[in-house]
């Protein structure tokens, strides 16, 4: 494939102190064009300043596309709504990793490979035991996933495509086992080994909720709903945790260490931690009559209170994943016979009011994927502390696909941002008695 980063004919001209600098304009398949500033410092001796990357494309990618104004999310060109309705998580994993929808034989082989790698090294069980019982499962996951580097030496050579592929399979296959073990450990129950005869989501439910003392039958409808939650979280182009994985891997770090870095970044409440924070917020509001007071608090900037599960750096329209998630919440609660769930009532009313309120409308703040996911996960029996680990396990395929794409890129260079230095200018050291 031709390198579309250099095949450009249009340019923009920047005038700095009378000197003209020509910047190539790169054309994407979809979305805004990009000014190529790679030679700017060499030619004009200036940096660009963009903290938070609001106007900066940090890489070229072919995996996921988001149009935040129109509320569009495409994986390898396919709309998330179609994938959520017609596909399933492992097929989406294949699509993200390899770039095309698998033929039946390819899918079967991939599913077999993933389900055969679900167990973790037995010695890793002892690693879990080093954590306090009350450790947040995300703390355990950051540690255990990073520790995989110490257990799987045969997939650490990032320059070997086959080893990279094995690392990808291992991470996708073992992440549910690790997340379930982190949960079991936190509630003092024995670890439940994976069952390779179950599909990906059913196996995760089994590892979380089965106990040795009695049989556990996975409800296929719940498994399907969980599979959809996994799909909705699978990838989201260059978000904070994915960019963290890319930056970590740009130094040549091994895949397990890079994914551990992604998990650490995801944990924050402005990112993956928002699903836990959103449900805690809905519970704190408690009843519909308390919503106006809460909205007033959110609008009062001095309160520091945000409407969790609302707003997005890229979506300035309804997050398409939130639409599917809202529908799933209705289906799952219906299936479980949960009528008049107060949390769902608060969520629906909060959304209705927020979508009409000028504060939110003028700032284009809409529900994001995390607004309804917690309600579904809670109804399935997961405690809030497991919401972000579930996000992490589902996002692993996105991280690893983006990692693969970056390592295979011949233009890979270490990520090394520059800065606008505003500290002291050079000055001489002062002896302690003279200060
Ligand atoms: N509640 C109230 N006000 C908000 C919210 C919110 N959730 N989100 C943004 N705003 C306001 C800001 O105060 C700011 O107002 P101002 O212009 O008067 O100063 C304006 O909207 C723009 O907000 P920024 O913080 O500049 O937007 P940014 O793109 O940096 O932040 C973010 C995006 C972090 C997602 C933010 O909307 C937020 O904190 N949301 C709540 C947390 C959340 O749900 N995170 C999940 C994101 S999706 C994901 O990771 C899966």
Tab-separated table of C-alpha atoms and ligand atoms in Angstrom:
chain	number	residue	atom	x	y	z
A	1	UNK	CA	0.000	0.000	0.000
A	2	UNK	CA	1.310	3.454	-0.927
A	3	UNK	CA	2.281	5.669	1.989
A	4	UNK	CA	-0.568	8.197	1.935
A	5	UNK	CA	1.355	10.369	4.357
A	6	UNK	CA	3.712	11.510	1.622
A	7	UNK	CA	1.455	11.262	-1.462
A	8	UNK	CA	0.126	14.790	-1.321
A	9	UNK	CA	0.001	17.653	-3.778
A	10	UNK	CA	-1.673	20.405	-1.735
A	11	UNK	CA	0.238	22.565	0.698
A	12	UNK	CA	-0.459	25.298	3.234
A	13	UNK	CA	1.902	28.218	3.695
A	14	UNK	CA	2.881	29.500	7.109
A	15	UNK	CA	4.420	32.942	7.364
A	16	UNK	CA	6.763	33.397	10.344
A	17	UNK	CA	8.718	36.648	10.662
A	18	UNK	CA	8.567	37.132	6.919
A	19	UNK	CA	9.779	33.599	6.196
A	20	UNK	CA	7.422	31.287	4.271
A	21	UNK	CA	7.220	27.681	5.299
A	22	UNK	CA	5.347	25.240	3.088
A	23	UNK	CA	3.399	22.538	4.939
A	24	UNK	CA	2.049	19.529	3.018
A	25	UNK	CA	-1.655	18.817	3.528
A	26	UNK	CA	-2.359	15.124	4.121
A	27	UNK	CA	-5.683	13.754	2.905
A	28	UNK	CA	-7.540	11.203	5.030
A	29	UNK	CA	-10.116	8.648	3.822
A	30	UNK	CA	-12.620	10.372	6.134
A	31	UNK	CA	-12.407	13.327	8.500
A	32	UNK	CA	-10.348	16.518	8.574
A	33	UNK	CA	-7.202	16.991	6.521
A	34	UNK	CA	-3.924	17.193	8.443
A	35	UNK	CA	-1.145	19.730	8.154
A	36	UNK	CA	2.126	17.822	8.060
A	37	UNK	CA	4.364	19.738	10.458
A	38	UNK	CA	7.138	17.162	10.724
A	39	UNK	CA	9.711	19.473	9.149
A	40	UNK	CA	8.486	22.634	10.852
A	41	UNK	CA	11.107	22.768	13.603
A	42	UNK	CA	13.941	21.984	11.207
A	43	UNK	CA	12.817	24.676	8.767
A	44	UNK	CA	11.392	27.420	10.980
A	45	UNK	CA	12.822	26.719	14.450
A	46	UNK	CA	9.383	26.697	16.105
A	47	UNK	CA	7.295	24.037	17.847
A	48	UNK	CA	3.511	23.757	17.813
A	49	UNK	CA	1.676	24.004	21.151
A	50	UNK	CA	-1.338	21.734	21.708
A	51	UNK	CA	-1.687	20.348	25.239
A	52	UNK	CA	-4.423	17.721	25.372
A	53	UNK	CA	-3.928	17.071	21.625
A	54	UNK	CA	-7.129	18.892	20.656
A	55	UNK	CA	-5.842	19.626	17.140
A	56	UNK	CA	-3.062	17.097	16.738
A	57	UNK	CA	-3.071	13.764	14.917
A	58	UNK	CA	-0.358	11.797	16.709
A	59	UNK	CA	-0.277	8.949	14.174
A	60	UNK	CA	-1.788	7.620	10.957
A	61	UNK	CA	-4.151	4.700	11.472
A	62	UNK	CA	-6.491	2.471	9.452
A	63	UNK	CA	-8.379	0.888	12.337
A	64	UNK	CA	-11.149	3.127	13.678
A	65	UNK	CA	-12.804	6.331	12.520
A	66	UNK	CA	-14.974	8.689	14.574
A	67	UNK	CA	-16.980	11.645	13.274
A	68	UNK	CA	-17.762	13.383	16.535
A	69	UNK	CA	-20.123	15.957	15.017
A	70	UNK	CA	-22.282	13.392	13.279
A	71	UNK	CA	-21.987	10.714	16.007
A	72	UNK	CA	-20.391	8.135	13.691
A	73	UNK	CA	-18.077	5.317	14.795
A	74	UNK	CA	-16.589	2.942	12.197
A	75	UNK	CA	-14.297	-0.024	12.782
A	76	UNK	CA	-12.359	-0.825	9.595
A	77	UNK	CA	-15.191	1.039	7.833
A	78	UNK	CA	-18.095	-0.862	9.399
A	79	UNK	CA	-20.588	1.157	11.536
A	80	UNK	CA	-20.713	0.165	15.202
A	81	UNK	CA	-24.519	-0.149	15.066
A	82	UNK	CA	-24.291	-2.861	12.368
A	83	UNK	CA	-21.504	-4.663	14.185
A	84	UNK	CA	-23.393	-4.559	17.513
A	85	UNK	CA	-26.482	-6.000	15.860
A	86	UNK	CA	-24.991	-8.583	13.500
A	87	UNK	CA	-21.513	-9.503	14.703
A	88	UNK	CA	-20.009	-10.673	17.985
A	89	UNK	CA	-16.980	-9.729	20.040
A	90	UNK	CA	-14.440	-12.268	18.749
A	91	UNK	CA	-15.350	-11.540	15.149
A	92	UNK	CA	-14.827	-7.846	15.908
A	93	UNK	CA	-11.465	-8.697	17.492
A	94	UNK	CA	-10.460	-10.421	14.254
A	95	UNK	CA	-11.652	-7.441	12.218
A	96	UNK	CA	-9.687	-4.971	14.354
A	97	UNK	CA	-6.537	-7.087	14.305
A	98	UNK	CA	-6.511	-8.149	10.651
A	99	UNK	CA	-8.508	-5.443	8.880
A	100	UNK	CA	-11.175	-7.613	7.213
A	101	UNK	CA	-14.199	-9.646	8.268
A	102	UNK	CA	-13.079	-13.280	8.613
A	103	UNK	CA	-14.314	-16.070	6.379
A	104	UNK	CA	-15.981	-18.911	8.345
A	105	UNK	CA	-12.794	-21.006	8.506
A	106	UNK	CA	-10.676	-18.006	9.562
A	107	UNK	CA	-13.126	-17.166	12.326
A	108	UNK	CA	-13.261	-20.724	13.584
A	109	UNK	CA	-9.472	-20.928	13.697
A	110	UNK	CA	-9.237	-17.584	15.509
A	111	UNK	CA	-11.890	-18.525	18.052
A	112	UNK	CA	-10.160	-21.834	18.721
A	113	UNK	CA	-6.820	-20.091	19.196
A	114	UNK	CA	-8.243	-17.558	21.634
A	115	UNK	CA	-10.199	-20.103	23.647
A	116	UNK	CA	-7.100	-22.347	23.917
A	117	UNK	CA	-5.067	-19.629	25.574
A	118	UNK	CA	-7.475	-18.714	28.379
A	119	UNK	CA	-5.557	-20.257	31.281
A	120	UNK	CA	-2.791	-18.280	32.912
A	121	UNK	CA	0.509	-19.651	34.152
A	122	UNK	CA	-0.254	-21.483	37.396
A	123	UNK	CA	2.471	-19.587	39.234
A	124	UNK	CA	0.649	-16.327	38.518
A	125	UNK	CA	-1.974	-17.414	41.069
A	126	UNK	CA	0.569	-16.713	43.800
A	127	UNK	CA	1.145	-13.275	42.390
A	128	UNK	CA	-2.525	-12.405	43.052
A	129	UNK	CA	-2.147	-13.477	46.657
A	130	UNK	CA	0.399	-10.731	47.250
A	131	UNK	CA	-2.351	-8.122	46.987
A	132	UNK	CA	-4.531	-6.996	49.876
A	133	UNK	CA	-8.049	-8.393	49.629
A	134	UNK	CA	-9.512	-4.903	49.473
A	135	UNK	CA	-7.321	-3.879	46.517
A	136	UNK	CA	-9.308	-2.399	43.636
A	137	UNK	CA	-9.409	-5.005	40.830
A	138	UNK	CA	-7.849	-2.397	38.507
A	139	UNK	CA	-4.820	-2.175	40.830
A	140	UNK	CA	-4.498	-5.946	40.652
A	141	UNK	CA	-4.898	-5.949	36.866
A	142	UNK	CA	-2.216	-3.298	36.303
A	143	UNK	CA	0.192	-5.426	38.332
A	144	UNK	CA	-0.735	-8.846	36.965
A	145	UNK	CA	-0.831	-7.815	33.288
A	146	UNK	CA	2.564	-6.103	33.665
A	147	UNK	CA	3.830	-9.288	35.335
A	148	UNK	CA	2.876	-11.326	32.256
A	149	UNK	CA	6.177	-10.043	30.827
A	150	UNK	CA	7.899	-12.236	33.401
A	151	UNK	CA	5.912	-15.356	32.446
A	152	UNK	CA	5.773	-15.356	28.651
A	153	UNK	CA	9.338	-14.807	27.488
A	154	UNK	CA	8.601	-16.447	24.137
A	155	UNK	CA	6.413	-13.551	22.961
A	156	UNK	CA	8.505	-10.543	23.964
A	157	UNK	CA	10.451	-10.012	20.737
A	158	UNK	CA	8.476	-7.174	19.184
A	159	UNK	CA	10.464	-7.389	15.952
A	160	UNK	CA	9.148	-10.897	15.251
A	161	UNK	CA	5.636	-10.681	13.704
A	162	UNK	CA	4.794	-14.210	14.883
A	163	UNK	CA	5.705	-13.396	18.492
A	164	UNK	CA	3.638	-10.232	18.273
A	165	UNK	CA	0.673	-12.278	17.078
A	166	UNK	CA	1.072	-14.767	19.927
A	167	UNK	CA	1.236	-11.902	22.436
A	168	UNK	CA	-1.999	-10.518	20.929
A	169	UNK	CA	-3.779	-13.888	21.271
A	170	UNK	CA	-2.496	-14.294	24.805
A	171	UNK	CA	-3.669	-10.889	25.929
A	172	UNK	CA	-7.143	-11.188	24.376
A	173	UNK	CA	-7.565	-14.728	25.707
A	174	UNK	CA	-6.203	-14.241	29.222
A	175	UNK	CA	-7.581	-10.815	30.085
A	176	UNK	CA	-11.041	-12.182	31.094
A	177	UNK	CA	-9.316	-14.780	33.283
A	178	UNK	CA	-7.206	-12.095	34.964
A	179	UNK	CA	-10.179	-9.744	35.459
A	180	UNK	CA	-12.323	-12.567	36.896
A	181	UNK	CA	-9.488	-13.656	39.205
A	182	UNK	CA	-9.040	-10.081	40.427
A	183	UNK	CA	-12.762	-10.082	41.272
A	184	UNK	CA	-12.769	-13.507	42.954
A	185	UNK	CA	-9.738	-12.533	44.987
A	186	UNK	CA	-11.403	-9.307	46.157
A	187	UNK	CA	-14.439	-11.194	47.500
A	188	UNK	CA	-12.467	-14.056	49.035
A	189	UNK	CA	-13.786	-16.776	46.733
A	190	UNK	CA	-11.648	-19.444	45.034
A	191	UNK	CA	-10.470	-18.781	41.492
A	192	UNK	CA	-12.622	-20.468	38.849
A	193	UNK	CA	-10.692	-21.907	35.901
A	194	UNK	CA	-11.805	-20.947	32.387
A	195	UNK	CA	-13.961	-23.316	30.332
A	196	UNK	CA	-12.915	-23.515	26.720
A	197	UNK	CA	-16.276	-24.926	25.609
A	198	UNK	CA	-17.979	-21.632	26.446
A	199	UNK	CA	-18.036	-18.560	24.254
A	200	UNK	CA	-15.948	-15.551	25.311
A	201	UNK	CA	-18.637	-13.675	27.293
A	202	UNK	CA	-20.192	-16.827	28.805
A	203	UNK	CA	-16.782	-17.962	29.985
A	204	UNK	CA	-16.222	-14.617	31.698
A	205	UNK	CA	-19.615	-14.802	33.459
A	206	UNK	CA	-18.764	-18.362	34.511
A	207	UNK	CA	-15.369	-17.369	35.925
A	208	UNK	CA	-16.925	-14.465	37.837
A	209	UNK	CA	-20.076	-16.075	39.208
A	210	UNK	CA	-19.543	-19.851	39.429
A	211	UNK	CA	-18.475	-21.378	42.762
A	212	UNK	CA	-17.172	-24.913	43.320
A	213	UNK	CA	-20.097	-25.746	45.620
A	214	UNK	CA	-22.874	-25.663	43.039
A	215	UNK	CA	-23.476	-25.680	39.281
A	216	UNK	CA	-23.740	-22.368	37.451
A	217	UNK	CA	-25.669	-22.080	34.219
A	218	UNK	CA	-24.827	-19.080	32.080
A	219	UNK	CA	-27.918	-17.232	30.853
A	220	UNK	CA	-27.347	-16.939	27.067
A	221	UNK	CA	-29.228	-13.639	26.846
A	222	UNK	CA	-27.055	-12.091	29.535
A	223	UNK	CA	-23.974	-13.463	27.780
A	224	UNK	CA	-25.152	-11.840	24.554
A	225	UNK	CA	-25.691	-8.499	26.347
A	226	UNK	CA	-22.211	-8.698	27.905
A	227	UNK	CA	-20.734	-9.592	24.522
A	228	UNK	CA	-22.332	-6.413	23.162
A	229	UNK	CA	-20.812	-4.367	26.006
A	230	UNK	CA	-17.423	-5.816	25.051
A	231	UNK	CA	-18.038	-4.815	21.425
A	232	UNK	CA	-19.001	-1.260	22.326
A	233	UNK	CA	-15.730	-0.837	24.216
A	234	UNK	CA	-13.421	-2.672	21.807
A	235	UNK	CA	-11.644	0.302	20.237
A	236	UNK	CA	-12.000	4.057	20.011
A	237	UNK	CA	-9.049	5.324	17.957
A	238	UNK	CA	-6.483	7.544	19.719
A	239	UNK	CA	-8.108	7.965	23.164
A	240	UNK	CA	-5.942	8.550	26.251
A	241	UNK	CA	-5.253	4.887	27.102
A	242	UNK	CA	-4.593	3.898	23.474
A	243	UNK	CA	-2.235	6.841	23.066
A	244	UNK	CA	-0.541	5.704	26.288
A	245	UNK	CA	-0.056	2.221	24.844
A	246	UNK	CA	1.356	3.716	21.640
A	247	UNK	CA	3.715	6.047	23.506
A	248	UNK	CA	4.911	3.272	25.820
A	249	UNK	CA	5.482	0.910	22.898
A	250	UNK	CA	7.317	3.539	20.831
A	251	UNK	CA	10.356	2.927	23.037
A	252	UNK	CA	10.309	-0.767	22.139
A	253	UNK	CA	8.773	-1.874	25.479
A	254	UNK	CA	7.217	-5.337	25.505
A	255	UNK	CA	3.466	-5.746	24.792
A	256	UNK	CA	2.474	-6.796	28.308
A	257	UNK	CA	4.173	-3.764	29.856
A	258	UNK	CA	2.498	-1.506	27.257
A	259	UNK	CA	-0.983	-2.908	27.910
A	260	UNK	CA	-0.413	-2.522	31.669
A	261	UNK	CA	0.312	1.163	30.967
A	262	UNK	CA	-2.968	1.381	29.024
A	263	UNK	CA	-4.884	-0.159	31.923
A	264	UNK	CA	-3.347	2.379	34.324
A	265	UNK	CA	-4.452	5.262	32.109
A	266	UNK	CA	-7.933	3.834	31.583
A	267	UNK	CA	-8.512	3.719	35.343
A	268	UNK	CA	-8.919	7.514	35.668
A	269	UNK	CA	-12.465	8.869	36.207
A	270	UNK	CA	-12.204	11.108	33.121
A	271	UNK	CA	-11.726	7.955	31.010
A	272	UNK	CA	-12.672	4.316	31.757
A	273	UNK	CA	-13.230	4.995	35.438
A	274	UNK	CA	-16.275	7.065	34.439
A	275	UNK	CA	-18.559	4.003	34.333
A	276	UNK	CA	-18.015	3.370	38.045
A	277	UNK	CA	-18.287	7.096	38.804
A	278	UNK	CA	-21.489	7.410	36.733
A	279	UNK	CA	-23.314	4.658	38.592
A	280	UNK	CA	-22.134	5.977	41.958
A	281	UNK	CA	-23.450	9.387	40.925
A	282	UNK	CA	-26.843	7.954	39.890
A	283	UNK	CA	-27.086	6.128	43.210
A	284	UNK	CA	-26.135	9.265	45.115
A	285	UNK	CA	-28.892	11.217	43.379
A	286	UNK	CA	-31.189	8.339	44.308
A	287	UNK	CA	-34.583	9.696	43.280
A	288	UNK	CA	-35.916	11.731	40.391
A	289	UNK	CA	-37.002	14.654	42.623
A	290	UNK	CA	-33.368	15.292	43.611
A	291	UNK	CA	-32.206	15.778	40.004
A	292	UNK	CA	-32.778	19.579	39.784
A	293	UNK	CA	-30.529	20.167	42.833
A	294	UNK	CA	-27.875	17.930	41.326
A	295	UNK	CA	-28.021	19.684	37.936
A	296	UNK	CA	-27.658	23.038	39.723
A	297	UNK	CA	-24.553	21.694	41.480
A	298	UNK	CA	-23.054	20.524	38.149
A	299	UNK	CA	-23.654	23.966	36.618
A	300	UNK	CA	-21.962	25.651	39.567
A	301	UNK	CA	-18.316	25.364	38.453
A	302	UNK	CA	-17.057	25.944	42.012
A	303	UNK	CA	-18.635	22.636	43.116
A	304	UNK	CA	-16.209	20.628	40.971
A	305	UNK	CA	-19.095	18.232	40.229
A	306	UNK	CA	-19.392	16.926	36.667
A	307	UNK	CA	-22.240	14.965	35.203
A	308	UNK	CA	-20.407	11.660	34.912
A	309	UNK	CA	-21.124	9.648	31.755
A	310	UNK	CA	-21.741	12.906	29.886
A	311	UNK	CA	-19.460	14.737	27.506
A	312	UNK	CA	-16.682	13.559	25.247
A	313	UNK	CA	-13.590	15.080	23.713
A	314	UNK	CA	-14.591	13.938	20.229
A	315	UNK	CA	-18.376	13.415	20.249
A	316	UNK	CA	-20.244	16.689	20.059
A	317	UNK	CA	-23.348	14.675	19.327
A	318	UNK	CA	-24.930	11.553	20.807
A	319	UNK	CA	-22.248	8.868	21.323
A	320	UNK	CA	-23.486	6.069	18.992
A	321	UNK	CA	-22.357	3.521	21.571
A	322	UNK	CA	-24.595	5.138	24.208
A	323	UNK	CA	-27.648	4.604	21.987
A	324	UNK	CA	-26.975	0.857	21.736
A	325	UNK	CA	-26.130	0.734	25.445
A	326	UNK	CA	-29.413	2.417	26.408
A	327	UNK	CA	-31.359	-0.121	24.374
A	328	UNK	CA	-29.373	-2.960	25.997
A	329	UNK	CA	-30.147	-1.586	29.467
A	330	UNK	CA	-33.867	-1.768	28.728
A	331	UNK	CA	-33.547	-5.321	27.361
A	332	UNK	CA	-31.421	-6.657	30.227
A	333	UNK	CA	-33.577	-5.170	32.984
A	334	UNK	CA	-36.657	-6.499	31.241
A	335	UNK	CA	-35.102	-9.943	30.953
A	336	UNK	CA	-34.152	-9.990	34.612
A	337	UNK	CA	-37.670	-8.888	35.539
A	338	UNK	CA	-36.326	-5.721	37.175
A	339	UNK	CA	-39.273	-3.350	37.028
A	340	UNK	CA	-39.077	0.329	37.911
A	341	UNK	CA	-35.346	0.242	38.585
A	342	UNK	CA	-34.793	3.556	40.431
A	343	UNK	CA	-31.274	4.007	39.023
A	344	UNK	CA	-32.533	3.613	35.448
A	345	UNK	CA	-35.381	6.028	36.183
A	346	UNK	CA	-32.902	8.607	37.493
A	347	UNK	CA	-30.642	8.046	34.449
A	348	UNK	CA	-33.475	8.490	31.956
A	349	UNK	CA	-34.814	11.613	33.636
A	350	UNK	CA	-31.318	13.069	34.091
A	351	UNK	CA	-30.644	12.534	30.404
A	352	UNK	CA	-33.973	14.092	29.411
A	353	UNK	CA	-33.369	17.202	31.520
A	354	UNK	CA	-29.723	17.550	30.491
A	355	UNK	CA	-30.537	17.309	26.790
A	356	UNK	CA	-32.938	20.251	27.147
A	357	UNK	CA	-30.817	22.376	29.481
A	358	UNK	CA	-28.901	25.204	27.847
A	359	UNK	CA	-25.722	24.489	29.891
A	360	UNK	CA	-25.388	21.044	28.294
A	361	UNK	CA	-26.891	21.933	24.899
A	362	UNK	CA	-24.579	24.911	24.345
A	363	UNK	CA	-21.521	22.828	25.265
A	364	UNK	CA	-22.707	19.895	23.138
A	365	UNK	CA	-22.615	17.505	26.087
A	366	UNK	CA	-24.384	14.212	25.372
A	367	UNK	CA	-24.443	10.832	27.149
A	368	UNK	CA	-21.327	8.790	26.435
A	369	UNK	CA	-20.860	5.004	26.493
A	370	UNK	CA	-20.446	5.022	30.274
A	371	UNK	CA	-23.791	6.581	31.139
A	372	UNK	CA	-25.844	3.370	30.811
A	373	UNK	CA	-23.228	0.584	30.933
A	374	UNK	CA	-23.046	0.565	34.747
A	375	UNK	CA	-26.787	-0.025	35.025
A	376	UNK	CA	-26.502	-3.165	32.883
A	377	UNK	CA	-23.413	-4.453	34.662
A	378	UNK	CA	-24.990	-3.882	38.069
A	379	UNK	CA	-28.132	-5.736	36.986
A	380	UNK	CA	-25.917	-8.644	35.904
A	381	UNK	CA	-24.489	-8.811	39.420
A	382	UNK	CA	-21.164	-7.017	38.991
A	383	UNK	CA	-20.042	-4.654	41.761
A	384	UNK	CA	-19.071	-1.123	40.653
A	385	UNK	CA	-15.378	-1.921	41.202
A	386	UNK	CA	-15.585	-4.405	38.285
A	387	UNK	CA	-16.948	-1.933	35.736
A	388	UNK	CA	-13.579	-0.501	34.723
A	389	UNK	CA	-11.840	-3.921	34.640
A	390	UNK	CA	-14.571	-5.067	32.225
A	391	UNK	CA	-13.870	-1.999	30.074
A	392	UNK	CA	-10.149	-2.851	30.220
A	393	UNK	CA	-10.635	-6.446	29.110
A	394	UNK	CA	-12.854	-5.340	26.223
A	395	UNK	CA	-10.442	-2.538	25.166
A	396	UNK	CA	-7.446	-4.880	25.148
A	397	UNK	CA	-8.093	-5.811	21.518
A	398	UNK	CA	-8.112	-2.122	20.550
A	399	UNK	CA	-4.864	-1.468	22.374
A	400	UNK	CA	-3.175	-4.521	20.899
A	401	UNK	CA	-4.417	-3.790	17.348
A	402	UNK	CA	-3.097	-0.228	17.554
A	403	UNK	CA	0.150	-1.536	19.056
A	404	UNK	CA	0.507	-4.030	16.172
A	405	UNK	CA	-0.177	-1.298	13.631
A	406	UNK	CA	2.431	0.979	15.183
A	407	UNK	CA	5.185	-1.637	15.479
A	408	UNK	CA	4.647	-2.746	11.869
A	409	UNK	CA	4.949	0.865	10.652
A	410	UNK	CA	8.411	1.414	9.119
A	411	UNK	CA	8.180	5.084	10.117
A	412	UNK	CA	7.965	4.250	13.853
A	413	UNK	CA	10.031	6.626	15.973
A	414	UNK	CA	10.083	7.023	19.712
A	415	UNK	CA	7.284	9.341	20.858
A	416	UNK	CA	8.963	12.412	22.251
A	417	UNK	CA	6.779	15.526	22.619
A	418	UNK	CA	8.425	18.922	23.042
A	419	UNK	CA	7.354	21.682	25.423
A	420	UNK	CA	6.781	25.385	25.835
A	421	UNK	CA	9.332	26.052	28.589
A	422	UNK	CA	8.189	28.777	30.960
A	423	UNK	CA	10.554	28.192	33.874
A	424	UNK	CA	13.545	30.254	34.979
A	425	UNK	CA	16.093	31.271	32.380
A	426	UNK	CA	19.645	30.058	32.999
A	427	UNK	CA	21.060	31.356	36.298
A	428	UNK	CA	24.044	30.636	38.524
A	429	UNK	CA	23.976	28.311	41.511
A	430	UNK	CA	23.879	30.141	44.851
A	431	UNK	CA	25.848	28.759	47.809
A	432	UNK	CA	23.593	27.743	50.714
A	433	UNK	CA	24.917	30.461	53.083
A	434	UNK	CA	24.203	33.132	50.474
A	435	UNK	CA	20.493	32.241	49.814
B	1	LIG	N1	-20.436	17.785	33.250
B	1	LIG	C1	-20.482	19.134	33.325
B	1	LIG	N2	-19.769	19.943	32.529
B	1	LIG	C2	-18.980	19.391	31.619
B	1	LIG	C3	-18.869	18.002	31.489
B	1	LIG	C4	-19.639	17.183	32.336
B	1	LIG	N3	-19.584	15.855	32.242
B	1	LIG	N4	-17.996	17.716	30.503
B	1	LIG	C5	-17.552	18.888	30.031
B	1	LIG	N5	-18.146	19.906	30.713
B	1	LIG	C6	-17.992	21.341	30.455
B	1	LIG	C7	-16.675	21.861	31.000
B	1	LIG	O1	-16.804	22.336	32.321
B	1	LIG	C8	-16.363	22.965	30.018
B	1	LIG	O2	-17.183	24.068	30.321
B	1	LIG	P1	-16.624	25.591	30.064
B	1	LIG	O3	-16.468	25.710	28.570
B	1	LIG	O4	-17.670	26.467	30.637
B	1	LIG	O5	-15.316	25.682	30.798
B	1	LIG	C9	-16.877	22.406	28.679
B	1	LIG	O6	-17.933	21.504	29.045
B	1	LIG	C10	-15.812	21.668	27.872
B	1	LIG	O7	-15.260	20.657	28.716
B	1	LIG	P2	-13.748	20.166	28.664
B	1	LIG	O8	-13.370	19.653	30.017
B	1	LIG	O9	-12.903	21.222	28.055
B	1	LIG	O10	-13.885	18.976	27.628
B	1	LIG	P3	-12.829	17.823	27.375
B	1	LIG	O11	-12.973	17.445	25.961
B	1	LIG	O12	-11.471	18.239	27.850
B	1	LIG	O13	-13.315	16.659	28.350
B	1	LIG	C11	-14.379	14.709	29.187
B	1	LIG	C12	-13.995	15.512	27.925
B	1	LIG	C13	-13.124	14.451	30.053
B	1	LIG	C14	-14.918	13.362	28.756
B	1	LIG	C15	-15.420	15.506	29.985
B	1	LIG	O14	-16.586	15.723	29.206
B	1	LIG	C16	-15.798	14.845	31.312
B	1	LIG	O15	-15.107	15.035	32.316
B	1	LIG	N6	-16.914	14.036	31.334
B	1	LIG	C17	-17.289	13.306	32.529
B	1	LIG	C18	-16.442	12.063	32.678
B	1	LIG	C19	-16.814	11.007	31.660
B	1	LIG	O16	-17.975	10.665	31.463
B	1	LIG	N7	-15.786	10.434	31.018
B	1	LIG	C20	-15.961	9.348	30.055
B	1	LIG	C21	-15.501	9.778	28.701
B	1	LIG	S1	-15.849	8.518	27.533
B	1	LIG	C22	-14.708	7.314	27.840
B	1	LIG	O17	-13.621	7.490	28.258
B	1	LIG	C23	-15.163	5.975	27.597
